mmCIF file of C-alpha atoms in Angstrom:
data_model
loop_
_atom_site.group_PDB
_atom_site.id
_atom_site.type_symbol
_atom_site.label_atom_id
_atom_site.label_comp_id
_atom_site.label_asym_id
_atom_site.label_seq_id
_atom_site.Cartn_x
_atom_site.Cartn_y
_atom_site.Cartn_z
ATOM 1 C CA MET A 98 -29.490 -8.037 -14.939
ATOM 2 C CA ALA A 99 -25.746 -8.530 -13.522
ATOM 3 C CA ILE A 100 -23.049 -10.289 -15.083
ATOM 4 C CA THR A 101 -22.331 -13.732 -13.819
ATOM 5 C CA PRO A 102 -18.677 -14.876 -13.106
ATOM 6 C CA VAL A 103 -17.813 -17.763 -14.711
ATOM 7 C CA THR A 104 -14.761 -20.354 -12.317
ATOM 8 C CA VAL A 105 -11.621 -21.595 -14.375
ATOM 9 C CA THR A 106 -10.396 -24.770 -12.341
ATOM 10 C CA PHE A 107 -6.369 -26.235 -12.930
ATOM 11 C CA LYS A 108 -4.170 -29.187 -11.447
ATOM 12 C CA LEU A 109 -1.415 -27.222 -10.843
ATOM 13 C CA VAL A 110 0.655 -30.603 -11.555
ATOM 14 C CA ASP A 111 -0.680 -30.522 -15.119
ATOM 15 C CA PHE A 112 0.611 -27.566 -15.285
ATOM 16 C CA LEU A 113 4.450 -28.189 -13.393
ATOM 17 C CA GLY A 114 4.678 -31.834 -13.941
ATOM 18 C CA PHE A 115 5.498 -32.406 -9.927
ATOM 19 C CA VAL A 116 3.375 -31.870 -6.729
ATOM 20 C CA PRO A 117 4.472 -29.202 -5.025
ATOM 21 C CA ASP A 118 3.914 -28.351 -1.725
ATOM 22 C CA ILE A 119 0.730 -26.041 -1.357
ATOM 23 C CA ARG A 120 2.105 -24.008 1.219
ATOM 24 C CA ARG A 121 4.847 -22.496 -0.516
ATOM 25 C CA THR A 122 3.517 -22.374 -3.760
ATOM 26 C CA LYS A 123 1.150 -18.719 -5.517
ATOM 27 C CA VAL A 124 -0.468 -18.169 -8.866
ATOM 28 C CA LEU A 125 -1.225 -15.415 -9.953
ATOM 29 C CA LEU A 126 -3.421 -13.389 -12.402
ATOM 30 C CA ASP A 127 -2.515 -10.600 -14.702
ATOM 31 C CA THR A 128 -4.980 -9.167 -17.770
ATOM 32 C CA ASN A 129 -4.583 -6.473 -20.182
ATOM 33 C CA VAL A 130 -6.796 -3.927 -18.618
ATOM 34 C CA ASP A 131 -5.700 -1.253 -17.509
ATOM 35 C CA ALA A 132 -5.433 -2.110 -12.677
ATOM 36 C CA GLY A 133 -7.683 -4.917 -13.559
ATOM 37 C CA PHE A 134 -10.473 -3.781 -13.536
ATOM 38 C CA LEU A 135 -14.330 -4.590 -15.499
ATOM 39 C CA VAL A 136 -17.370 -2.814 -15.123
ATOM 40 C CA ASP A 137 -21.035 -4.173 -15.405
ATOM 41 C CA THR A 138 -22.274 -1.415 -17.590
ATOM 42 C CA THR A 139 -26.110 -3.430 -16.738
ATOM 43 C CA THR A 140 -25.176 -2.479 -13.077
ATOM 44 C CA GLY A 141 -22.478 -0.435 -12.638
ATOM 45 C CA GLY A 142 -20.609 -2.094 -10.645
ATOM 46 C CA SER A 143 -17.118 -3.004 -11.367
ATOM 47 C CA PHE A 144 -15.331 -6.376 -10.482
ATOM 48 C CA ARG A 145 -11.549 -6.690 -10.175
ATOM 49 C CA ILE A 146 -9.064 -9.658 -11.360
ATOM 50 C CA THR A 147 -6.135 -9.523 -8.886
ATOM 51 C CA ASP A 148 -4.095 -12.974 -7.248
ATOM 52 C CA ALA A 149 -6.653 -12.541 -4.414
ATOM 53 C CA ASN A 150 -9.279 -13.964 -7.432
ATOM 54 C CA VAL A 151 -7.240 -17.845 -6.374
ATOM 55 C CA THR A 152 -7.346 -20.756 -4.397
ATOM 56 C CA ILE A 153 -5.927 -23.708 -4.450
ATOM 57 C CA ASP A 154 -7.490 -26.810 -2.258
ATOM 58 C CA SER A 155 -4.969 -28.816 -0.759
ATOM 59 C CA THR A 156 -4.247 -31.322 -3.280
ATOM 60 C CA GLY A 157 -3.473 -29.213 -5.981
ATOM 61 C CA LEU A 158 -6.687 -27.641 -7.107
ATOM 62 C CA ALA A 159 -6.408 -24.251 -8.767
ATOM 63 C CA SER A 160 -9.497 -22.322 -9.419
ATOM 64 C CA PHE A 161 -10.089 -18.711 -9.922
ATOM 65 C CA THR A 162 -13.163 -16.354 -11.330
ATOM 66 C CA VAL A 163 -13.074 -14.369 -13.587
ATOM 67 C CA LEU A 164 -16.323 -12.313 -16.008
ATOM 68 C CA PRO A 165 -16.069 -13.740 -19.553
ATOM 69 C CA SER A 166 -15.342 -11.852 -21.918
ATOM 70 C CA GLY A 167 -17.411 -11.198 -24.434
ATOM 71 C CA ALA A 168 -20.929 -10.959 -22.540
ATOM 72 C CA THR A 169 -23.790 -7.958 -22.957
ATOM 73 C CA GLY A 170 -22.472 -5.744 -20.820
ATOM 74 C CA LEU A 171 -19.107 -5.323 -20.424
ATOM 75 C CA ASN A 172 -16.153 -3.177 -20.779
ATOM 76 C CA PRO A 173 -14.121 -4.115 -22.117
ATOM 77 C CA SER A 174 -16.304 -5.979 -24.418
ATOM 78 C CA ALA A 175 -12.623 -8.559 -24.865
ATOM 79 C CA TYR A 176 -10.394 -8.917 -22.764
ATOM 80 C CA GLN A 177 -7.508 -11.220 -21.569
ATOM 81 C CA VAL A 178 -5.844 -12.908 -18.842
ATOM 82 C CA ARG A 179 -2.368 -14.850 -17.584
ATOM 83 C CA VAL A 180 -1.455 -16.897 -15.728
ATOM 84 C CA ARG A 181 1.302 -17.262 -13.557
ATOM 85 C CA ILE A 182 2.190 -20.675 -11.555
ATOM 86 C CA ASP A 183 5.844 -19.660 -9.547
ATOM 87 C CA ALA A 184 6.165 -23.246 -6.778
ATOM 88 C CA ALA A 185 8.473 -24.572 -4.867
ATOM 89 C CA ASN A 186 9.944 -28.864 -6.759
ATOM 90 C CA PRO A 187 10.716 -30.880 -4.544
ATOM 91 C CA VAL A 188 13.211 -32.061 -6.287
ATOM 92 C CA THR A 189 15.446 -30.049 -7.239
ATOM 93 C CA ARG A 190 15.050 -28.305 -3.677
ATOM 94 C CA LYS A 191 14.533 -24.286 -6.844
ATOM 95 C CA ARG A 192 11.469 -22.700 -7.191
ATOM 96 C CA GLU A 193 10.356 -22.601 -10.150
ATOM 97 C CA THR A 194 7.879 -20.039 -12.012
ATOM 98 C CA ILE A 195 5.493 -21.116 -15.332
ATOM 99 C CA ASP A 196 2.950 -18.089 -17.300
ATOM 100 C CA LEU A 197 0.294 -19.563 -19.403
ATOM 101 C CA GLY A 198 -1.553 -17.596 -21.814
ATOM 102 C CA TRP A 199 -3.146 -14.960 -23.020
ATOM 103 C CA TYR A 200 -5.959 -15.844 -22.178
ATOM 104 C CA THR A 201 -9.137 -14.734 -23.432
ATOM 105 C CA ILE A 202 -11.860 -16.715 -20.816
ATOM 106 C CA THR A 203 -15.821 -16.614 -22.655
ATOM 107 C CA ALA A 204 -16.900 -20.055 -20.150
ATOM 108 C CA ALA A 205 -16.379 -21.691 -17.240
ATOM 109 C CA ALA A 206 -13.383 -24.271 -18.702
ATOM 110 C CA ASP A 207 -10.301 -26.793 -17.259
ATOM 111 C CA LEU A 208 -7.924 -24.056 -18.013
ATOM 112 C CA LYS A 209 -5.943 -27.297 -19.955
ATOM 113 C CA ASP A 210 -8.488 -26.781 -22.450
ATOM 114 C CA LEU A 211 -8.021 -23.298 -23.204
ATOM 115 C CA VAL A 212 -6.029 -22.248 -25.569
ATOM 116 C CA ALA A 213 -3.099 -19.729 -25.388
ATOM 117 C CA THR A 214 -3.029 -16.334 -27.898
ATOM 118 C CA GLN A 215 -1.409 -13.376 -29.002
ATOM 119 C CA TYR A 216 -1.620 -10.309 -26.370
ATOM 120 C CA VAL A 217 -3.757 -8.124 -28.138
ATOM 121 C CA PRO A 218 -5.145 -4.859 -26.527
ATOM 122 C CA PRO A 219 -8.620 -4.627 -24.547
ATOM 123 C CA THR A 220 -11.596 -3.552 -26.227
ATOM 124 C CA TYR A 221 -13.243 -1.249 -25.072
ATOM 125 C CA LEU A 222 -16.582 0.511 -25.263
ATOM 126 C CA SER A 223 -16.382 4.611 -25.696
ATOM 127 C CA THR A 224 -19.473 5.740 -23.635
ATOM 128 C CA VAL A 225 -18.159 4.541 -20.399
ATOM 129 C CA THR A 226 -14.276 4.346 -20.295
ATOM 130 C CA ALA A 227 -14.472 8.158 -18.373
ATOM 131 C CA GLU A 228 -16.872 5.249 -15.923
ATOM 132 C CA LEU A 229 -13.940 2.998 -16.038
ATOM 133 C CA ASP A 230 -11.666 5.696 -15.220
ATOM 134 C CA ALA A 231 -13.547 6.541 -12.411
ATOM 135 C CA ILE A 232 -13.188 3.779 -11.156
ATOM 136 C CA ARG A 233 -9.460 2.940 -11.324
ATOM 137 C CA ASP A 234 -8.803 6.709 -10.347
ATOM 138 C CA ASP A 235 -10.162 6.333 -7.330
ATOM 139 C CA ALA A 236 -8.935 2.544 -6.582
ATOM 140 C CA GLN A 237 -5.632 3.904 -7.133
ATOM 141 C CA ALA A 238 -6.179 6.815 -4.798
ATOM 142 C CA ALA A 239 -7.314 5.142 -2.278
ATOM 143 C CA GLU A 240 -4.010 2.073 -2.398
ATOM 144 C CA THR A 241 -1.859 5.812 -2.929
ATOM 145 C CA GLY A 242 -3.831 7.491 0.943
ATOM 146 C CA ALA A 243 -3.103 4.687 2.657
ATOM 147 C CA VAL A 244 0.770 4.552 1.649
ATOM 148 C CA ALA A 245 0.951 7.973 2.384
ATOM 149 C CA ALA A 246 -0.921 7.303 5.495
ATOM 150 C CA ARG A 247 1.844 4.325 5.792
ATOM 151 C CA VAL A 248 5.159 6.103 6.196
ATOM 152 C CA GLY A 249 3.881 8.926 7.853
ATOM 153 C CA ALA A 250 2.846 6.378 10.880
ATOM 154 C CA GLU A 251 6.425 4.834 10.384
ATOM 155 C CA ALA A 252 8.504 8.643 10.502
ATOM 156 C CA ALA A 253 6.061 9.265 13.445
ATOM 157 C CA ARG A 254 7.324 6.512 15.339
ATOM 158 C CA ASP A 255 10.823 7.047 14.547
ATOM 159 C CA ALA A 256 11.218 10.669 15.704
ATOM 160 C CA ALA A 257 9.430 9.711 18.733
ATOM 161 C CA VAL A 258 12.011 9.944 21.906
ATOM 162 C CA ASP A 259 12.475 6.577 24.873
ATOM 163 C CA ILE A 260 11.721 8.441 27.612
ATOM 164 C CA SER A 261 11.084 5.971 30.174
ATOM 165 C CA GLY A 262 13.744 5.404 32.983
ATOM 166 C CA ILE A 263 14.219 9.362 33.220
ATOM 167 C CA ALA A 264 14.700 10.134 36.737
ATOM 168 C CA THR A 265 15.009 14.331 36.862
ATOM 169 C CA PRO A 266 13.892 16.709 35.478
ATOM 170 C CA ASP A 267 16.972 18.540 33.864
ATOM 171 C CA ALA A 268 18.049 14.674 32.258
ATOM 172 C CA LEU A 269 14.024 14.538 30.717
ATOM 173 C CA VAL A 270 14.949 18.428 28.927
ATOM 174 C CA GLU A 271 18.573 17.921 27.462
ATOM 175 C CA THR A 272 17.028 14.048 26.759
ATOM 176 C CA LEU A 273 14.588 15.332 24.351
ATOM 177 C CA VAL A 274 16.747 19.076 23.269
ATOM 178 C CA LYS A 275 19.218 16.767 22.273
ATOM 179 C CA ASN A 276 17.196 14.980 19.963
ATOM 180 C CA THR A 277 17.194 15.774 15.980
ATOM 181 C CA GLY A 278 13.878 14.721 15.373
ATOM 182 C CA GLY A 279 10.877 16.642 15.887
ATOM 183 C CA ALA A 280 10.619 16.949 19.893
ATOM 184 C CA GLY A 281 14.690 18.181 19.627
ATOM 185 C CA PRO A 282 13.797 21.719 17.800
ATOM 186 C CA LEU A 283 10.443 21.569 19.223
ATOM 187 C CA THR A 284 12.281 21.893 23.157
ATOM 188 C CA SER A 285 14.488 23.933 22.028
ATOM 189 C CA ALA A 286 11.440 26.293 21.165
ATOM 190 C CA ALA A 287 8.940 26.070 24.566
ATOM 191 C CA LEU A 288 12.637 26.470 26.847
ATOM 192 C CA GLN A 289 13.447 29.752 24.845
ATOM 193 C CA ALA A 290 9.367 30.932 24.449
ATOM 194 C CA SER A 291 9.060 30.060 28.220
ATOM 195 C CA THR A 292 12.651 32.714 28.978
ATOM 196 C CA ASP A 293 11.575 35.108 26.607
ATOM 197 C CA ALA A 294 8.017 35.537 29.273
ATOM 198 C CA ARG A 295 9.646 35.319 32.012
ATOM 199 C CA VAL A 296 12.847 38.460 31.158
ATOM 200 C CA ALA A 297 9.664 41.004 29.898
ATOM 201 C CA ASP A 298 8.158 40.188 32.993
ATOM 202 C CA PRO A 299 9.643 43.634 35.599
ATOM 203 C CA THR A 300 7.993 41.129 38.716
ATOM 204 C CA SER A 301 10.105 38.269 37.300
ATOM 205 C CA PRO A 302 13.759 37.318 38.950
ATOM 206 C CA ALA A 303 14.644 36.948 36.493
ATOM 207 C CA ASN A 304 13.966 40.551 34.890
ATOM 208 C CA GLN A 305 14.792 41.333 38.043
ATOM 209 C CA THR A 306 18.007 39.561 38.198
ATOM 210 C CA ILE A 307 19.748 41.430 34.491
ATOM 211 C CA GLN A 308 18.041 44.520 35.810
ATOM 212 C CA GLY A 309 20.694 44.391 39.031
ATOM 213 C CA ILE A 310 22.749 43.842 36.572
ATOM 214 C CA SER A 311 22.234 46.739 34.529
ATOM 215 C CA LEU A 312 22.864 48.842 37.766
ATOM 216 C CA VAL A 313 25.691 47.333 38.486
ATOM 217 C CA ASN A 314 27.716 48.770 35.342
ATOM 218 C CA ALA A 315 25.840 51.503 35.209
ATOM 219 C CA LEU A 316 28.349 53.023 38.690
ATOM 220 C CA VAL A 317 31.031 50.801 38.114
ATOM 221 C CA TYR A 318 31.361 52.286 34.148
ATOM 222 C CA GLY A 319 29.217 54.950 34.551
ATOM 223 C CA GLY A 320 27.092 54.119 32.283
#
């Protein structure tokens, strides 16, 4: 049977001492687990603790959901969570940040009823640590791939040449050749290849012109 998640709730005012502007308030979660990944070995599924786990309603009541530390089949079998509240004080108009924890959450609770403890490393089940590492590595690889795709798209955008408003073919070629990005070198290479092909063709005007110049030189200079 899958491990049942538990929910922790709390009123922001209980910890801040003032009622914050909810629109400018963030609640962030941190764990002592690498990348926040937990594994439910009873099902082979995974659970990730991130800031996305947090919800805040219009009254300032916040909540987040985790898997209970110490649950049968959980890897790591024991872990901790830390909560950070980042809010704007309506009186001082300054942002205030409060760190709460570390907490070992074993059941649903109100955060103010939990006792903070010192940080301790998580307790892993060695037989399934490789499984947890694989899940983490896959997630990080996917994130790296997404970043690389974005960087590539931005580079392509930066290298693009605006050819709108160019009236003549000659002006278009001149604009492309002057571009220092991908368009410039590619256009120059294409022009050179086209020129070489025309010169090599004995029936082309370019080739015949070169042959004519060579003949004149021979007659004038006796070459």
